[in-house]
Amino acid sequence: PTKRTAKDYIFGKLIGDGMFSTVFLAKDIHSGKEYAIKVCEKRHIIRKKKMEYIKREKDALNMLFKVPHGFVKLYCTFQDVDRLYFVLSYAKNGELLSYINKVGSFELNVAKFYAAELLSALEKMHAKGIIHRDLKPENILLDENMHLQIADFGTAKIMDPKEIKSAPVVQEEDPTRNERSRKISFVGTPQYVSPELLHNCVDTRTSDLWALGCIIYQMISGLPPFRAATEFLTFQKILKMDYEFPEGFPADAKDLVEKLLVLDHTKRIGANDKGDTYESIRSHPFFAGIDWENIWEQTPPTIS
Ligand SMILES: NC(=O)Nc1ccc2c(c1)=C(Cc1cc(-c3cccc(C(=O)NCCN4CCCCC4)c3)c[nH]1)C(=O)N=2
């Protein structure tokens, strides 16, 4: 097939906006199919020295292309003089965050279903050595059948799959510096960033498990566990484990969130699981009744 250009698409409404990219709904003029096209200004990427992030996103999405469920797909990329273009799946029902905000908080069966799809997607991603590092309800999309698709791999870390369930990954700007003094090359969104990423520049796949705990808490209560007026105050609350459960928070959900939101990432539930699944999390009472083998084929519960 000939290399696509922007002229092959009719660009529609803006459906996403980030520090380094803008996402548009677009229609392929040949097939009539709808896509989400992520556009990055080359000048901005170069000025902010984010070329490595662009490459990581493309590599991570290419590694996940053949995984049938759980992620947006990257169909093709192209560029012109000023911009880079990523042609991605259009997840018609948008961000999980919009649904949480629309209904206030999810019923337990809805939260359980989407927590299970998110865990299943994390298992597939981590099995390929990919750590997302910025999981949040804005980056979790819902396709036309209301199944979950993780987006935005610009912050991802790609490791050797053999290593991902063993050694921690240390953020390093300058390998000659010792671990504590290493600058963090990346920090996620304050409300969902793990303490190890803040504390000593270590991030592992368990950083995504910390975010899973924050997202389960938010689906059930309506708000993330760590929130404050400023980023710094939010970081302080995380490092002090300063959060509490609202009255009536279901006991099984509370127990699982408490086992995910553990400061020491080596003691987080799932941290020592081997193989390509998080058996210790799957078998937690919160997930009682989930049919793990068929979750992606089931009809999702109605969000109301
Ligand atoms: N940073 C990134 O990489 N971002 C990406 C990447 C890929 C991608 C992406 C973002 C997408 C974002 C997206 C945004 C939307 C969207 C935007 C605005 C409105 C709606 C919308 O109204 N959806 C209907 C359902 N809502 C639900 C909430 C209450 C109102 C009705 C969807 C649909 N998909 C997408 O479809 N594919």
Coordinates of C-alpha atoms and ligand atoms in Angstrom, one line a residue:
P1 CA 0.0 0.0 0.0
T2 CA 1.2 3.6 -0.7
K3 CA 2.3 5.6 2.3
R4 CA -0.6 7.6 3.7
T5 CA -0.4 11.4 4.0
A6 CA -2.7 13.9 5.8
K7 CA -4.5 14.4 2.4
D8 CA -5.9 10.8 2.8
Y9 CA -8.0 11.9 5.8
I10 CA -10.8 14.4 6.5
F11 CA -9.9 15.8 9.9
G12 CA -12.8 16.4 12.3
K13 CA -13.3 17.5 15.9
L14 CA -10.5 17.7 18.4
I15 CA -10.9 14.6 20.8
G16 CA -7.7 14.8 22.9
D17 CA -5.1 17.4 23.9
G18 CA -1.8 16.8 25.6
M19 CA 1.5 18.5 26.4
F20 CA 3.1 17.3 23.1
S21 CA 0.2 16.2 21.0
T22 CA -3.3 16.9 19.7
V23 CA -5.7 14.1 18.8
F24 CA -8.3 14.6 16.1
L25 CA -11.2 12.4 14.9
A26 CA -10.5 11.7 11.2
K27 CA -12.1 9.8 8.4
D28 CA -10.1 7.9 5.8
I29 CA -11.3 9.2 2.4
H30 CA -10.7 5.8 0.7
S31 CA -12.3 3.4 3.3
G32 CA -14.6 5.8 5.1
K33 CA -13.3 4.4 8.4
E34 CA -12.9 6.6 11.4
Y35 CA -9.6 6.9 13.2
A36 CA -8.0 9.0 16.0
I37 CA -5.0 10.8 14.6
K38 CA -2.5 12.0 17.1
V39 CA -0.5 15.0 15.7
C40 CA 2.8 16.1 17.2
E41 CA 4.6 19.3 16.2
K42 CA 8.2 18.4 15.4
R43 CA 9.6 21.8 16.5
H44 CA 8.0 21.4 20.0
I45 CA 9.2 17.8 20.3
I46 CA 12.8 18.8 19.5
R47 CA 12.8 21.9 21.7
K48 CA 11.5 19.8 24.7
K49 CA 13.9 16.9 23.8
K50 CA 11.0 14.4 23.7
M51 CA 12.1 12.5 20.6
E52 CA 12.7 9.4 22.7
Y53 CA 9.1 9.5 24.0
I54 CA 7.8 9.6 20.5
K55 CA 9.9 6.5 19.6
R56 CA 8.9 4.7 22.7
E57 CA 5.2 5.2 22.0
K58 CA 5.6 3.9 18.4
D59 CA 7.7 0.9 19.6
A60 CA 5.2 0.1 22.4
L61 CA 2.1 0.3 20.2
N62 CA 3.8 -1.8 17.5
M63 CA 4.6 -4.4 20.1
L64 CA 0.9 -4.4 21.2
F65 CA -0.6 -4.3 17.7
K66 CA -1.3 -8.1 17.6
V67 CA -2.8 -8.2 21.1
P68 CA -6.5 -8.5 20.3
H69 CA -8.0 -6.5 23.3
G70 CA -7.2 -3.8 25.8
F71 CA -5.2 -1.3 23.8
V72 CA -5.6 1.3 21.1
K73 CA -4.0 0.1 17.8
L74 CA -1.4 2.1 15.8
Y75 CA -2.3 1.5 12.1
C76 CA 0.3 3.7 10.5
T77 CA 2.5 6.8 10.9
F78 CA 3.5 9.5 8.5
Q79 CA 5.0 13.0 8.6
D80 CA 5.2 16.2 6.8
V81 CA 7.6 19.2 7.1
D82 CA 6.2 20.3 10.5
R83 CA 4.4 17.3 12.1
L84 CA 4.3 13.7 13.0
Y85 CA 1.1 11.7 12.6
F86 CA 0.0 8.6 14.4
V87 CA -3.2 6.9 13.0
L88 CA -4.8 5.2 16.0
S89 CA -8.0 3.4 16.8
Y90 CA -11.0 5.6 17.5
A91 CA -12.5 4.6 20.8
K92 CA -16.0 6.0 20.2
N93 CA -17.1 6.2 23.8
G94 CA -14.1 8.2 24.9
E95 CA -12.4 8.4 28.3
L96 CA -13.4 6.3 31.4
L97 CA -13.0 9.6 33.3
S98 CA -16.0 11.1 31.5
Y99 CA -18.2 8.2 32.7
I100 CA -17.0 8.5 36.3
N101 CA -17.7 12.2 36.2
K102 CA -21.1 11.7 34.5
V103 CA -22.5 9.2 37.0
G104 CA -20.5 10.3 40.0
S105 CA -19.2 6.8 40.9
F106 CA -19.7 3.3 39.5
E107 CA -21.8 0.5 41.0
L108 CA -19.7 -2.3 42.4
N109 CA -20.3 -4.7 39.5
V110 CA -19.3 -2.0 37.0
A111 CA -16.1 -1.1 38.9
K112 CA -15.3 -4.8 39.2
F113 CA -15.7 -5.4 35.5
Y114 CA -13.5 -2.5 34.4
A115 CA -10.9 -3.3 37.1
A116 CA -10.8 -6.8 35.7
E117 CA -10.4 -5.6 32.1
L118 CA -7.7 -3.2 33.3
L119 CA -5.8 -5.9 35.1
S120 CA -6.1 -8.2 32.1
A121 CA -4.6 -5.4 29.9
L122 CA -1.8 -4.8 32.4
E123 CA -1.0 -8.6 32.3
K124 CA -0.6 -8.5 28.5
M125 CA 1.4 -5.3 28.5
H126 CA 3.8 -6.4 31.3
A127 CA 4.2 -9.8 29.7
K128 CA 5.7 -7.9 26.7
G129 CA 8.0 -5.9 29.0
I130 CA 6.0 -2.6 28.6
I131 CA 5.4 -0.4 31.7
H132 CA 2.9 2.4 31.0
R133 CA 3.9 4.7 33.9
D134 CA 1.0 7.1 33.5
L135 CA -2.2 5.1 33.8
K136 CA -5.2 7.2 34.7
P137 CA -8.9 7.4 33.8
E138 CA -8.1 9.9 31.0
N139 CA -5.8 7.4 29.3
I140 CA -8.4 4.5 29.6
L141 CA -10.8 4.7 26.7
L142 CA -14.0 2.8 25.9
D143 CA -14.6 1.4 22.4
E144 CA -18.0 1.3 20.7
N145 CA -18.9 -1.9 22.6
M146 CA -17.8 -0.3 25.9
H147 CA -14.7 -2.5 26.2
L148 CA -11.5 -0.8 27.7
Q149 CA -8.6 0.4 25.6
I150 CA -5.4 1.8 27.2
A151 CA -4.0 4.8 25.3
D152 CA -1.0 7.1 25.4
F153 CA 2.2 5.2 25.6
G154 CA 4.4 8.3 25.3
T155 CA 5.5 7.7 28.9
A156 CA 6.1 4.0 28.5
K157 CA 9.2 2.1 29.5
I158 CA 10.1 -1.0 27.5
M159 CA 12.1 -3.7 29.2
D160 CA 13.3 -7.1 28.4
P161 CA 10.2 -9.3 29.1
K162 CA 12.5 -11.8 31.0
E163 CA 13.5 -9.0 33.4
I164 CA 10.1 -7.3 34.0
K165 CA 9.0 -9.6 36.8
S166 CA 12.4 -9.4 38.6
A167 CA 14.8 -6.5 38.7
P168 CA 13.4 -3.0 39.3
V169 CA 14.0 -0.4 36.5
V170 CA 16.0 2.6 37.7
Q171 CA 15.3 5.9 36.0
E172 CA 18.7 7.2 34.9
E173 CA 19.8 10.4 33.3
D174 CA 23.4 9.8 34.0
P175 CA 24.6 6.3 34.7
T176 CA 27.7 7.5 36.6
R177 CA 25.5 8.9 39.4
N178 CA 24.3 6.8 42.3
E179 CA 20.7 5.7 42.5
R180 CA 19.5 8.3 45.0
S181 CA 21.0 11.2 43.2
R182 CA 19.7 10.1 39.8
K183 CA 17.3 12.7 38.3
I184 CA 13.8 11.4 37.5
S185 CA 13.5 11.5 33.7
F186 CA 9.8 11.1 34.0
V187 CA 7.0 11.5 36.6
G188 CA 3.4 10.6 35.8
T189 CA 0.3 12.5 36.7
P190 CA 0.5 13.6 40.3
Q191 CA -2.7 11.8 41.6
Y192 CA -1.6 8.4 40.2
V193 CA 2.2 8.5 40.4
S194 CA 3.8 5.8 42.6
P195 CA 5.9 6.7 45.6
E196 CA 8.9 4.8 44.3
L197 CA 9.0 7.0 41.3
L198 CA 8.9 10.1 43.5
H199 CA 11.2 8.8 46.2
N200 CA 14.1 7.1 44.5
C201 CA 13.7 7.1 40.8
V202 CA 12.8 3.4 40.7
D203 CA 9.9 2.3 38.5
T204 CA 8.9 -1.2 37.8
R205 CA 5.7 -2.8 36.5
T206 CA 4.4 -2.4 40.1
S207 CA 4.1 1.3 39.4
D208 CA 1.2 0.4 37.1
L209 CA -0.3 -1.7 40.0
W210 CA -0.2 1.3 42.3
A211 CA -2.2 3.2 39.6
L212 CA -4.6 0.3 39.4
G213 CA -5.3 0.8 43.1
C214 CA -5.9 4.5 42.6
I215 CA -8.3 3.8 39.7
I216 CA -10.3 1.1 41.5
Y217 CA -10.6 3.6 44.5
Q218 CA -11.8 6.3 42.1
M219 CA -14.3 4.2 40.2
I220 CA -16.0 3.3 43.5
S221 CA -15.7 6.6 45.3
G222 CA -15.7 9.1 42.4
L223 CA -12.4 10.7 43.2
P224 CA -8.7 9.6 43.3
P225 CA -7.4 8.7 46.8
F226 CA -4.6 11.3 46.8
R227 CA -5.7 14.8 45.9
A228 CA -4.7 18.3 47.1
A229 CA -4.6 21.9 45.9
T230 CA -1.1 21.6 44.4
E231 CA 1.1 18.9 42.8
F232 CA 3.6 19.2 45.6
L233 CA 0.9 18.7 48.3
T234 CA -0.4 15.7 46.4
F235 CA 3.1 14.2 46.3
Q236 CA 3.4 14.8 50.0
K237 CA 0.1 12.9 50.7
I238 CA 1.3 10.0 48.6
L239 CA 4.6 9.7 50.4
K240 CA 2.8 9.9 53.8
M241 CA 0.1 7.5 52.6
D242 CA -2.4 10.2 53.6
Y243 CA -5.7 8.9 52.3
E244 CA -8.9 7.5 53.6
F245 CA -11.9 5.5 52.5
P246 CA -15.3 7.1 52.4
E247 CA -18.1 5.6 54.6
G248 CA -19.6 2.5 52.9
F249 CA -16.6 1.7 50.7
P250 CA -17.1 -2.1 50.1
A251 CA -14.8 -4.2 52.3
D252 CA -13.4 -6.4 49.6
A253 CA -12.6 -3.4 47.4
K254 CA -11.0 -1.7 50.4
D255 CA -8.8 -4.7 51.2
L256 CA -7.6 -4.9 47.6
V257 CA -6.9 -1.2 47.3
E258 CA -5.0 -1.3 50.6
K259 CA -2.9 -4.2 49.2
L260 CA -2.1 -2.2 46.0
L261 CA -1.4 1.2 47.7
V262 CA 1.6 -0.1 49.6
L263 CA 4.7 2.3 49.8
D264 CA 7.2 -0.5 49.4
H265 CA 6.6 -1.6 45.8
T266 CA 8.2 -5.0 46.5
K267 CA 5.4 -5.7 49.0
R268 CA 2.6 -4.7 46.7
I269 CA 0.1 -7.5 45.9
G270 CA 1.2 -9.0 42.5
A271 CA 4.9 -7.8 43.0
N272 CA 6.2 -11.4 43.4
D273 CA 3.8 -13.1 40.9
K274 CA 5.6 -15.1 38.3
G275 CA 4.4 -15.9 34.7
D276 CA 2.1 -13.7 32.6
T277 CA -0.8 -13.3 35.0
Y278 CA -1.3 -11.7 38.4
E279 CA -2.8 -14.7 40.1
S280 CA -2.6 -13.1 43.6
I281 CA -4.7 -10.2 42.4
R282 CA -7.1 -12.3 40.2
S283 CA -7.8 -14.6 43.2
H284 CA -8.6 -11.6 45.5
P285 CA -12.2 -11.8 46.8
F286 CA -12.9 -8.4 45.1
F287 CA -12.8 -10.2 41.8
A288 CA -15.0 -13.1 42.9
G289 CA -17.2 -14.3 39.9
I290 CA -15.0 -12.7 37.2
D291 CA -14.7 -15.1 34.2
W292 CA -11.1 -14.2 33.3
E293 CA -11.0 -16.3 30.1
N294 CA -14.0 -14.6 28.5
I295 CA -14.0 -11.1 30.0
W296 CA -13.3 -9.4 26.6
E297 CA -16.2 -11.4 24.9
Q298 CA -18.7 -10.5 27.6
T299 CA -21.2 -7.6 27.3
P300 CA -20.0 -5.0 29.7
P301 CA -22.4 -4.0 32.5
T302 CA -24.3 -0.8 31.9
I303 CA -22.8 2.3 33.5
S304 CA -25.6 4.1 35.3
Ligands
LIG1 N1 -2.7 10.7 24.2 C1 -3.2 9.8 23.4 O1 -2.6 9.0 22.8 N2 -4.6 9.9 23.2 C2 -5.4 9.2 22.5 C3 -4.9 8.1 21.6 C4 -5.8 7.4 20.9 C5 -7.2 7.7 20.9 C6 -7.7 8.7 21.8 C7 -6.7 9.5 22.5 C8 -9.0 8.8 21.7 C9 -9.8 9.8 22.4 C10 -11.3 9.8 22.3 C11 -12.1 10.9 22.7 C12 -13.4 10.7 22.4 C13 -14.5 11.6 22.7 C14 -14.3 12.9 22.8 C15 -15.4 13.7 23.1 C16 -16.7 13.2 23.4 C17 -16.9 11.9 23.3 C18 -18.2 11.3 23.5 O2 -19.1 12.1 23.7 N3 -18.4 10.0 23.7 C19 -19.8 9.5 24.0 C20 -19.9 9.0 25.4 N4 -19.8 10.1 26.4 C21 -19.5 9.5 27.7 C22 -19.5 10.5 28.8 C23 -20.8 11.3 28.9 C24 -21.1 11.9 27.5 C25 -21.1 10.8 26.4 C26 -15.8 11.0 22.9 C27 -13.5 9.5 21.8 N5 -12.2 9.0 21.7 C28 -9.4 7.8 20.7 O3 -10.6 7.5 20.4 N6 -8.3 7.1 20.3

